[in-house]
Amino acid sequence: MSEVYCTVNDCHYWGQGNVCKANKILVASDDFGDSQPDQIDATMASQYSPTPSKGSCMSTCCKSYVPRGTNKINNDNITKMT
Ligand code: SF4
């Protein structure tokens, strides 16, 4: 994937240099992120309807975020690259 930088260092996919190590991610509106379970993520992204923001980066989120060290890391079928 193209380079994705992220400063959210409590995410399972975060890497040194603020690099996202996920093989794919899904960015969506906050409303979509709030309403969907962990299994709804990047692997099936082409099947979802577009989710407009409210005109601000503050109303978008990384749906692929997973807290590091939790048992949720396998819920989204995303691979962490080395
Ligand atoms: S999955 Fe999202 S929150 Fe996690 S490191 Fe990558 S861009 Fe950041």
Tab-separated table of C-alpha atoms and ligand atoms in Angstrom:
chain	number	residue	atom	x	y	z
A	1	MET	CA	0.000	0.000	0.000
A	2	SER	CA	1.042	3.597	-0.231
A	3	GLU	CA	2.800	5.026	2.784
A	4	VAL	CA	0.466	5.732	5.660
A	5	TYR	CA	1.768	7.675	8.633
A	6	CYS	CA	-0.046	7.662	11.929
A	7	THR	CA	0.785	8.918	15.408
A	8	VAL	CA	-1.694	6.706	17.269
A	9	ASN	CA	0.935	4.600	18.988
A	10	ASP	CA	-1.385	2.492	21.110
A	11	CYS	CA	-2.686	0.825	17.938
A	12	HIS	CA	-1.635	-2.770	17.208
A	13	TYR	CA	-0.581	-1.712	13.694
A	14	TRP	CA	1.532	1.284	14.682
A	15	GLY	CA	5.280	1.137	13.955
A	16	GLN	CA	8.412	3.154	14.691
A	17	GLY	CA	8.618	6.415	12.775
A	18	ASN	CA	4.845	6.763	12.996
A	19	VAL	CA	4.372	4.283	10.152
A	20	CYS	CA	1.193	2.243	9.892
A	21	LYS	CA	2.160	-1.414	9.453
A	22	ALA	CA	-1.279	-2.687	8.470
A	23	ASN	CA	-1.403	-4.229	4.993
A	24	LYS	CA	-4.615	-2.305	4.420
A	25	ILE	CA	-6.770	0.115	6.383
A	26	LEU	CA	-10.261	1.535	6.166
A	27	VAL	CA	-10.866	5.218	6.799
A	28	ALA	CA	-14.530	6.080	7.245
A	29	SER	CA	-16.811	8.658	8.773
A	30	ASP	CA	-17.081	8.678	12.546
A	31	ASP	CA	-20.754	7.741	12.255
A	32	PHE	CA	-19.892	4.616	10.252
A	33	GLY	CA	-17.062	3.696	12.603
A	34	ASP	CA	-19.302	4.067	15.647
A	35	SER	CA	-22.088	1.951	14.237
A	36	GLN	CA	-20.219	-1.045	12.793
A	37	PRO	CA	-18.607	-4.042	14.541
A	38	ASP	CA	-14.868	-4.757	14.400
A	39	GLN	CA	-15.353	-7.329	11.641
A	40	ILE	CA	-16.453	-4.585	9.236
A	41	ASP	CA	-13.116	-3.323	8.004
A	42	ALA	CA	-10.755	-2.924	5.061
A	43	THR	CA	-10.954	-6.463	3.674
A	44	MET	CA	-14.494	-5.864	2.376
A	45	ALA	CA	-14.267	-2.111	1.857
A	46	SER	CA	-15.387	-2.159	-1.775
A	47	GLN	CA	-18.788	-3.520	-0.684
A	48	TYR	CA	-19.682	-0.584	1.572
A	49	SER	CA	-21.539	2.539	0.559
A	50	PRO	CA	-19.505	5.751	0.700
A	51	THR	CA	-19.736	7.555	4.034
A	52	PRO	CA	-19.389	11.343	3.627
A	53	SER	CA	-17.733	13.293	6.413
A	54	LYS	CA	-19.170	16.458	7.884
A	55	GLY	CA	-16.629	18.562	6.031
A	56	SER	CA	-13.833	18.176	8.529
A	57	CYS	CA	-11.045	15.720	9.214
A	58	MET	CA	-12.436	15.627	12.737
A	59	SER	CA	-15.404	13.619	11.517
A	60	THR	CA	-13.343	10.808	9.978
A	61	CYS	CA	-11.676	7.892	11.711
A	62	CYS	CA	-9.438	4.919	11.094
A	63	LYS	CA	-11.823	1.969	11.321
A	64	SER	CA	-8.815	-0.375	11.373
A	65	TYR	CA	-7.534	0.846	14.750
A	66	VAL	CA	-7.111	-1.987	17.256
A	67	PRO	CA	-5.815	-1.408	20.787
A	68	ARG	CA	-2.420	-3.068	21.170
A	69	GLY	CA	-2.313	-6.129	23.395
A	70	THR	CA	-6.015	-6.918	23.208
A	71	ASN	CA	-7.742	-10.023	21.911
A	72	LYS	CA	-9.338	-7.968	19.125
A	73	ILE	CA	-6.336	-8.104	16.818
A	74	ASN	CA	-7.721	-10.962	14.731
A	75	ASN	CA	-11.248	-9.595	14.329
A	76	ASP	CA	-10.560	-7.573	11.183
A	77	ASN	CA	-8.563	-10.002	8.963
A	78	ILE	CA	-5.862	-7.360	8.477
A	79	THR	CA	-2.210	-8.390	8.503
A	80	LYS	CA	0.532	-6.525	10.351
A	81	MET	CA	3.585	-6.196	8.089
A	82	THR	CA	7.080	-6.560	9.514
B	1	SF4	S1	-4.471	0.989	11.659
B	1	SF4	FE1	-5.124	3.135	11.695
B	1	SF4	S2	-4.841	3.811	13.818
B	1	SF4	FE2	-3.675	1.935	13.523
B	1	SF4	S3	-1.575	2.603	13.011
B	1	SF4	FE3	-2.706	2.250	11.087
B	1	SF4	S4	-3.571	4.251	10.513
B	1	SF4	FE4	-2.981	4.338	12.697
